[in-house]
mmCIF file of C-alpha atoms in Angstrom:
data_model
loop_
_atom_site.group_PDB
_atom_site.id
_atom_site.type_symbol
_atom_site.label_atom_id
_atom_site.label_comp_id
_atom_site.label_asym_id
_atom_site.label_seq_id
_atom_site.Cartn_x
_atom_site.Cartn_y
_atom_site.Cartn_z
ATOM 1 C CA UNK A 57 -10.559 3.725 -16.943
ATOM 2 C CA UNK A 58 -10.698 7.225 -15.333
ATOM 3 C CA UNK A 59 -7.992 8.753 -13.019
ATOM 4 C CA UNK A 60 -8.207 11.235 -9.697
ATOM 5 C CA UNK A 61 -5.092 13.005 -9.162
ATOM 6 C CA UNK A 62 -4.883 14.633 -5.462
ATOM 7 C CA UNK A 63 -2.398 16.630 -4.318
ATOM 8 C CA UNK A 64 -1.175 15.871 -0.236
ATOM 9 C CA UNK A 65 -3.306 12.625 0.239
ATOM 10 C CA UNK A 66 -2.290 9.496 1.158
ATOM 11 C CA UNK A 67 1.102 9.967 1.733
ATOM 12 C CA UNK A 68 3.658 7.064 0.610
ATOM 13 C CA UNK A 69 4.538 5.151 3.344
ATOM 14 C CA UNK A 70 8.213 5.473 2.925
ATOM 15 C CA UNK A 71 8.900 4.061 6.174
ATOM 16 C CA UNK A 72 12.231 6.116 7.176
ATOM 17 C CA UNK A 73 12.575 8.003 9.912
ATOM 18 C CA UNK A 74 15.206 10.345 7.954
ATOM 19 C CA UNK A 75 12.697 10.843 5.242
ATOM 20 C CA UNK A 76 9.700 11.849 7.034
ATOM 21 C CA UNK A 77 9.479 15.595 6.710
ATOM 22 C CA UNK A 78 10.221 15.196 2.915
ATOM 23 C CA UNK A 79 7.081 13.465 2.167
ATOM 24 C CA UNK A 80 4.589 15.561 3.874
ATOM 25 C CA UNK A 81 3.396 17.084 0.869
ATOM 26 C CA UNK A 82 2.617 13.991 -1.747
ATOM 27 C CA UNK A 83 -0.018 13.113 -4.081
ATOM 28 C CA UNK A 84 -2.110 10.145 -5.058
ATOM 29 C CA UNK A 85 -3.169 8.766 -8.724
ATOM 30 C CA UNK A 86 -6.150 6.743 -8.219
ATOM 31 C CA UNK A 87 -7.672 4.789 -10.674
ATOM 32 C CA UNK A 88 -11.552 3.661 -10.181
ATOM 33 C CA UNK A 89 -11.186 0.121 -11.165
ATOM 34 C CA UNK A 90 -10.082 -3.285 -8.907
ATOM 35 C CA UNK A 91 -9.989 -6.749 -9.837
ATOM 36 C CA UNK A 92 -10.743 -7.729 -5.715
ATOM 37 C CA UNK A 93 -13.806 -7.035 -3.788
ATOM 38 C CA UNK A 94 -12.543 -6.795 -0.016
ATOM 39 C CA UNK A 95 -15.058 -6.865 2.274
ATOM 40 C CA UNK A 96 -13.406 -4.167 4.091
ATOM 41 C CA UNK A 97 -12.619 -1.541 1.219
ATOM 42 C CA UNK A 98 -13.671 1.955 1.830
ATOM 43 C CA UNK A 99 -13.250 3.479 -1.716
ATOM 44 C CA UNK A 100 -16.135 4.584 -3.065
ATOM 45 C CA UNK A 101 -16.595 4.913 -6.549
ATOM 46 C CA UNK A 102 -19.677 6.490 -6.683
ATOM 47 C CA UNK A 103 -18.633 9.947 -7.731
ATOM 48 C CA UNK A 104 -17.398 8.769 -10.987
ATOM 49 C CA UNK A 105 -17.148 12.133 -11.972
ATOM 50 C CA UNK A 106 -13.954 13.209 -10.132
ATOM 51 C CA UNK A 107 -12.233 10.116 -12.271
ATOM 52 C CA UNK A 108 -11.404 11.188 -16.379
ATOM 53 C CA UNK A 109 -8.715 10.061 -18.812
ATOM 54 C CA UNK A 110 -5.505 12.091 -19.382
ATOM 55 C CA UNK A 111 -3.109 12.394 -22.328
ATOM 56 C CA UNK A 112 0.105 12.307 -22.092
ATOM 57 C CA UNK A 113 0.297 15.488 -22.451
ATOM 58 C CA UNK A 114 -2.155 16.919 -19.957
ATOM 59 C CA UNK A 115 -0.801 13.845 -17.431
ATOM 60 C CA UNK A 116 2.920 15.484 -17.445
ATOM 61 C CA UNK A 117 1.231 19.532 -17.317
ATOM 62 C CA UNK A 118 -0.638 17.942 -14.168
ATOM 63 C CA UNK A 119 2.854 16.462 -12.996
ATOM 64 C CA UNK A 120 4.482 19.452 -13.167
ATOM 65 C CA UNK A 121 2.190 21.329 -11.142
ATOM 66 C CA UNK A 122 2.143 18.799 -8.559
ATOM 67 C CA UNK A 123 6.045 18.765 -8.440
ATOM 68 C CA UNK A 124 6.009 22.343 -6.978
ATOM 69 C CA UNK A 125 4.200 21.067 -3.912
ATOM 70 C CA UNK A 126 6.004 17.646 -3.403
ATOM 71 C CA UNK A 127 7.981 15.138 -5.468
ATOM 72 C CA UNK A 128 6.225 12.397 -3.571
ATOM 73 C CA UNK A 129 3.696 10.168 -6.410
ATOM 74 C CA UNK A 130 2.089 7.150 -4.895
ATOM 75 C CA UNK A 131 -0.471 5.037 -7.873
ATOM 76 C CA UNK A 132 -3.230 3.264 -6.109
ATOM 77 C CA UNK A 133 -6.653 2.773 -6.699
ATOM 78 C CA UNK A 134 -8.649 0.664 -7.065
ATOM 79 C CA UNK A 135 -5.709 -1.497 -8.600
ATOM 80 C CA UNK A 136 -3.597 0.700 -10.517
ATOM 81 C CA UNK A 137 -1.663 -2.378 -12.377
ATOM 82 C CA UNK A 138 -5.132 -2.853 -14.087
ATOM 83 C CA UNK A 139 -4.244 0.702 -15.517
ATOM 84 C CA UNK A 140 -3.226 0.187 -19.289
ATOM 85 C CA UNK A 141 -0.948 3.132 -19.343
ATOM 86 C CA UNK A 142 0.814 2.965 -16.056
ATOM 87 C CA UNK A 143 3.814 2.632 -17.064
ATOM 88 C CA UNK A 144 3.840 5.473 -19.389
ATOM 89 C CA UNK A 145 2.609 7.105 -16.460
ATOM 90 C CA UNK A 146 5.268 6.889 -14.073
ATOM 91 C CA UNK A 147 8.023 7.326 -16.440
ATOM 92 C CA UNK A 148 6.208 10.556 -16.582
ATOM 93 C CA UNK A 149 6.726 10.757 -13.210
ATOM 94 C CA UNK A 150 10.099 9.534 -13.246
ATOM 95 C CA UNK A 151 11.175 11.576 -15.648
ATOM 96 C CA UNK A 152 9.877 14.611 -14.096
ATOM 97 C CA UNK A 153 11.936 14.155 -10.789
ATOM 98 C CA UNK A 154 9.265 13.007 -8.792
ATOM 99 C CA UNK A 155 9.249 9.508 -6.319
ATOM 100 C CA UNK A 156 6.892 7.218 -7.025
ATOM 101 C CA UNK A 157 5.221 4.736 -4.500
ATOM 102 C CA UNK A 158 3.512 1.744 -5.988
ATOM 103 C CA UNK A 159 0.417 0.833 -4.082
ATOM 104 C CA UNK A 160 -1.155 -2.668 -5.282
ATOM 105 C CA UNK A 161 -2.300 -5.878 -4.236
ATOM 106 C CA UNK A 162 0.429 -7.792 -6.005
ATOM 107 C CA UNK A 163 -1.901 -10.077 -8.071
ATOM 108 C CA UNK A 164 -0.611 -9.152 -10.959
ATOM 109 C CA UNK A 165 3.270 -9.694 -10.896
ATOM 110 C CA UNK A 166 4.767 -9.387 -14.416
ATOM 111 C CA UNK A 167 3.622 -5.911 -14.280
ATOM 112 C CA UNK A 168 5.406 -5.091 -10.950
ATOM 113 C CA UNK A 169 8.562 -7.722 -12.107
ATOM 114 C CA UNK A 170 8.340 -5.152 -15.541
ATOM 115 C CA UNK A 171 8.508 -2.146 -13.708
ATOM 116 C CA UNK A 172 11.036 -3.390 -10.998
ATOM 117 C CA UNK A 173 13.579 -4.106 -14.123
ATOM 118 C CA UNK A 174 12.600 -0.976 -15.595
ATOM 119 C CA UNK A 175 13.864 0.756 -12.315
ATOM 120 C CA UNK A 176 10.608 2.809 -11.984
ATOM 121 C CA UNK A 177 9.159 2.186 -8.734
ATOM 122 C CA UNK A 178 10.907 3.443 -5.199
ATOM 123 C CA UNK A 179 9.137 1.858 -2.353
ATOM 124 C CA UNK A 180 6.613 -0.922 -3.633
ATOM 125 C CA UNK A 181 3.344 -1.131 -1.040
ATOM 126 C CA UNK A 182 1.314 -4.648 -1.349
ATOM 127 C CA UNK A 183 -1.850 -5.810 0.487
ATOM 128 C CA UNK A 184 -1.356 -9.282 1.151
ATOM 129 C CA UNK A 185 -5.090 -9.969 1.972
ATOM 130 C CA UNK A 186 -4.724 -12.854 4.837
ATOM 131 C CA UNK A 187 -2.381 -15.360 6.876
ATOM 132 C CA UNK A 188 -3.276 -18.082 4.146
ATOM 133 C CA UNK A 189 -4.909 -18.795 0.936
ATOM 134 C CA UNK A 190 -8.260 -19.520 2.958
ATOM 135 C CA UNK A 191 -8.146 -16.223 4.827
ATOM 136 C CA UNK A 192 -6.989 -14.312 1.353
ATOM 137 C CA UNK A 193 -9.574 -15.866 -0.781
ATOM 138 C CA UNK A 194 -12.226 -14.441 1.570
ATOM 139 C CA UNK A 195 -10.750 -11.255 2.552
ATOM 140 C CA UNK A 196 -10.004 -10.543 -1.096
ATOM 141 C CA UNK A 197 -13.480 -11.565 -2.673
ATOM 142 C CA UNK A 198 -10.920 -13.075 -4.683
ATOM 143 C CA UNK A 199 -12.098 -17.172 -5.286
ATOM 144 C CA UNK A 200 -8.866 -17.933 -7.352
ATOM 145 C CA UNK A 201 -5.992 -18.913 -4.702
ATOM 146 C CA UNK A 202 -3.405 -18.361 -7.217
ATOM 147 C CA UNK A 203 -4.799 -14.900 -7.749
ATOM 148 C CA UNK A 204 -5.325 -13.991 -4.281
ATOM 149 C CA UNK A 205 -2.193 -15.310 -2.908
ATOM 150 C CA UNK A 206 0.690 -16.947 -5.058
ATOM 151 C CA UNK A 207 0.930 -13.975 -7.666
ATOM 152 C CA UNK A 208 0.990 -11.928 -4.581
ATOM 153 C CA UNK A 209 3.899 -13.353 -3.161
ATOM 154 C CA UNK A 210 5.881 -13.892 -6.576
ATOM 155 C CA UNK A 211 5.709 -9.949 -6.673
ATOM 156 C CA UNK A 212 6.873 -9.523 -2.977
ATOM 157 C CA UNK A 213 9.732 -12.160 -3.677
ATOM 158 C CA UNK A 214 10.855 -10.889 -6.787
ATOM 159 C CA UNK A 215 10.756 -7.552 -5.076
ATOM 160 C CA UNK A 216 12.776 -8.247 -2.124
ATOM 161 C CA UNK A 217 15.741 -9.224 -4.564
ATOM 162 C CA UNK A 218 15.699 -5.457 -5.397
ATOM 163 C CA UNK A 219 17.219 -2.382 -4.339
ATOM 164 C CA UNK A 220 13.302 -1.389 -3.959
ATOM 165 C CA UNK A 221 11.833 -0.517 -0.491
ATOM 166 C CA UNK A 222 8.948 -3.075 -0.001
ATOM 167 C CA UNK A 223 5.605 -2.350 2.556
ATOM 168 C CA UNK A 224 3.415 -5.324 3.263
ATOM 169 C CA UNK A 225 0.082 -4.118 4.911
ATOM 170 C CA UNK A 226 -2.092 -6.424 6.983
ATOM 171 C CA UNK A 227 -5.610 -5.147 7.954
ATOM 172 C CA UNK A 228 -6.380 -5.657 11.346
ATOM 173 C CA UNK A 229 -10.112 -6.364 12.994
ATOM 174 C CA UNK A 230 -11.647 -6.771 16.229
ATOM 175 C CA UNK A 231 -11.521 -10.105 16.096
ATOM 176 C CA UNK A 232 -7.564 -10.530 14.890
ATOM 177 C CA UNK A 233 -5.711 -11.834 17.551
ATOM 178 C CA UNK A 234 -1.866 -12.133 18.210
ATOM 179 C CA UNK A 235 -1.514 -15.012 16.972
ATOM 180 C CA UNK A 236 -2.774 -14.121 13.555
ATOM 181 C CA UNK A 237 -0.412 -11.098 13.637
ATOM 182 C CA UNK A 238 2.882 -13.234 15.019
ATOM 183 C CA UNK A 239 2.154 -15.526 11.711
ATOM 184 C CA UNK A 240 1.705 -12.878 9.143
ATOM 185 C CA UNK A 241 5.465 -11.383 10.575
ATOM 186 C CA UNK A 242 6.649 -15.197 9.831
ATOM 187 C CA UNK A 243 5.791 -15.326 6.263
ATOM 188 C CA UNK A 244 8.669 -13.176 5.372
ATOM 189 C CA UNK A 245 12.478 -13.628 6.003
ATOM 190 C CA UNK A 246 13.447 -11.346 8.206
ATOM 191 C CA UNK A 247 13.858 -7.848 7.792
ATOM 192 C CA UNK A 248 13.254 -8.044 4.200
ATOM 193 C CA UNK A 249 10.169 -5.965 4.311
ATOM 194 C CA UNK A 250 8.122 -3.435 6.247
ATOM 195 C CA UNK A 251 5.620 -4.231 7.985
ATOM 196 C CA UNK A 252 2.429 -1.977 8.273
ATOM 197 C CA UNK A 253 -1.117 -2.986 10.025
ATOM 198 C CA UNK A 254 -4.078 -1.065 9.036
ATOM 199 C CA UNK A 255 -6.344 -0.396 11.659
ATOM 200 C CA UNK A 256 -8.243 2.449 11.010
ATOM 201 C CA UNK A 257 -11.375 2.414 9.542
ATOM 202 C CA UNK A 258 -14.600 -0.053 9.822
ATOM 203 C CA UNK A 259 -15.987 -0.823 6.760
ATOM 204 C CA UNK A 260 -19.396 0.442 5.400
ATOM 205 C CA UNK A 261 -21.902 -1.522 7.188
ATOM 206 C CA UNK A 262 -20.597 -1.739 10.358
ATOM 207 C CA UNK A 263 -19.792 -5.449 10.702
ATOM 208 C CA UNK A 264 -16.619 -5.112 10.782
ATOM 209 C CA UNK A 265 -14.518 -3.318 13.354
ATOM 210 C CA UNK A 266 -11.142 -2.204 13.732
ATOM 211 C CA UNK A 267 -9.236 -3.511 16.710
ATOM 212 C CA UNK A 268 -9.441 -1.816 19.674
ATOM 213 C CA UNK A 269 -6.691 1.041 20.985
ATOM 214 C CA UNK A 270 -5.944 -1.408 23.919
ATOM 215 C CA UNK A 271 -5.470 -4.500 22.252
ATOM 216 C CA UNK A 272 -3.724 -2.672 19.104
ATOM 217 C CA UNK A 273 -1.445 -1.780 21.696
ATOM 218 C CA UNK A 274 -1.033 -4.842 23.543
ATOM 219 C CA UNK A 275 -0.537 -6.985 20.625
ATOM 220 C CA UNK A 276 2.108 -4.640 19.325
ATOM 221 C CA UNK A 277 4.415 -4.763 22.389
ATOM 222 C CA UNK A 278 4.363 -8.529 22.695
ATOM 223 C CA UNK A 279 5.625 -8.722 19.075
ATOM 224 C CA UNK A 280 8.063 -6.610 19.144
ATOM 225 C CA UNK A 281 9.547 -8.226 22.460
ATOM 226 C CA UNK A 282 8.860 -11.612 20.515
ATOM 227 C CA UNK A 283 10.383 -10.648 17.255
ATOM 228 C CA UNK A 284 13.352 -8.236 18.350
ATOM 229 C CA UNK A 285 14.377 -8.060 14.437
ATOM 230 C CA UNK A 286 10.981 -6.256 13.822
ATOM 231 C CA UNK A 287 12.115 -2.821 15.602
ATOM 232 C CA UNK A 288 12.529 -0.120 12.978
ATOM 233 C CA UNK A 289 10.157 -2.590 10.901
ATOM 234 C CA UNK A 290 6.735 -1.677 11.645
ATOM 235 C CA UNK A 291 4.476 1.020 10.898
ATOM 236 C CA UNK A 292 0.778 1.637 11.880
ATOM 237 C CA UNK A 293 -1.873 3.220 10.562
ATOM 238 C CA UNK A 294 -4.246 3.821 13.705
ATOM 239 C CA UNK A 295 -5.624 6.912 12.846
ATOM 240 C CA UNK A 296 -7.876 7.849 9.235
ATOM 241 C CA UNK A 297 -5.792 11.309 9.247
ATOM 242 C CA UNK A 298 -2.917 9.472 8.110
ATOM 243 C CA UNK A 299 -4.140 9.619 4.567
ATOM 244 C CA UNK A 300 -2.938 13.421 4.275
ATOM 245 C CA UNK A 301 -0.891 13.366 7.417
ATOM 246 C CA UNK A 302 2.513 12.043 7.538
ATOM 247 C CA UNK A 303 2.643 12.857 11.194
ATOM 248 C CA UNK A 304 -0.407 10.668 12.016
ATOM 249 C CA UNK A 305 1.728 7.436 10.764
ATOM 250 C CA UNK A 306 3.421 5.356 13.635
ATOM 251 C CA UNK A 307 6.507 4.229 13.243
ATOM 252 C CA UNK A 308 7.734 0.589 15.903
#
């Protein structure tokens, strides 16, 4: 399993307005394997050779270098609990002075329960992949329910016992409606989470689209006026810059 270290992409979605000029420099460890297939994924894998292995040694000289720039860390993928040695790796991190930001799709939750009690992740980001099992199972790839949607919210429960800052992203299409949206706010108590809808980028083929500016906006209002607990609780990703810009992220 290879990694790709970049430095100022795909800032961590710390969701605080008094932290936002702090993480606009920030760095991503991606590794290049998932165990999902979602139909709307954008990573591409093909360039394999941007991904290689690190020792522990090179890992914490790369750390270091990064630090100077930003103390911002967020491990994604691909899935980066499938990473053997990510836990060495963000002690690393940790160790270092640096912030990490967890980015996974919560299918795999005595990793995340070991690092929560290890007190090694900051803000925890999960994908949960649909409203239901039904729409996980299919969003994910993912055939096992338990997979797709139980372990995922055993790590999100587990999680909101913490002292750790949890972001649950929903990814929004053309055809999404309110409705859909109003549920997926329902399936947690109450301002025990962030919320954050992904809306922009298509996926490969062009089948599916991202809801429209409009509508995004529409459907936002209404639940917020709906759901007054959610102000301060939502965050959008409309725009692709928001990868590398901090600026580009929308805070509700």
């Amino acid at each position: 399993m290879g990694y790709y270290i970049l430095k100022n992409q795909y800032a961590p979605k710390i969701a605080g307005l008094d932290v936002r000029k702090e993480v606009t420099n920030s760095h991503a460890i991606l590794v290049n394997y998932c165990n999902f297939k979602c139909k709307y994924c954008c990573i591409d894998y093909a360039g394999q050779k941007l991904y290689r292995d690190y020792s522990a040694e090179e890992f914490e000289k790369k750390i270091k270098e990064l630090l100077e720039l930003g103390k911002y860390f967020k491990f994604s993928g691909g899935e980066p609990t499938l990473n053997p040695l990510l836990k060495r790796d963000i002690k690393i991190v940790k160790e270092q002075g640096g912030v990490v930001f967890l980015d996974t799709n919560g299918s795999r939750p005595q990793i995340i329960w070991d690092l929560l009690d290890s007190h090694l992740i900051d803000v925890l980001g999960i994908s949960l992949k649909g409203i239901d099992v039904k729409s996980a199972q299919n969003n994910s790839g993912c055939e096992d329910g338990i997979e797709a949607w139980d372990n995922v919210f055993s790590s999100i429960e587990y999680a909101i016992k913490t002292d750790v800052r949890v972001i649950v992203t929903y990814v929004l299409f053309e055809d999404t409606t309110y409705e859909m949206m109003n549920k997926f706010v329902h399936l947690f108590p109450e301002k025990s989470v962030y919320i954050k809808f992904n809306n922009y980028k298509s996926n490969g083929d062009g089948k599916l689209k991202k809801m429209s500016s409009n509508n995004l906006e529409k459907n936002i209002e209404r639940l917020l006026q709906d759901n007054l607990w959610l102000k301060d609780y939502v965050i959008i990703i409309s725009d692709e810059g928001a990868v590398s810009d901090y600026s580009k992220i929308e805070f509700y």
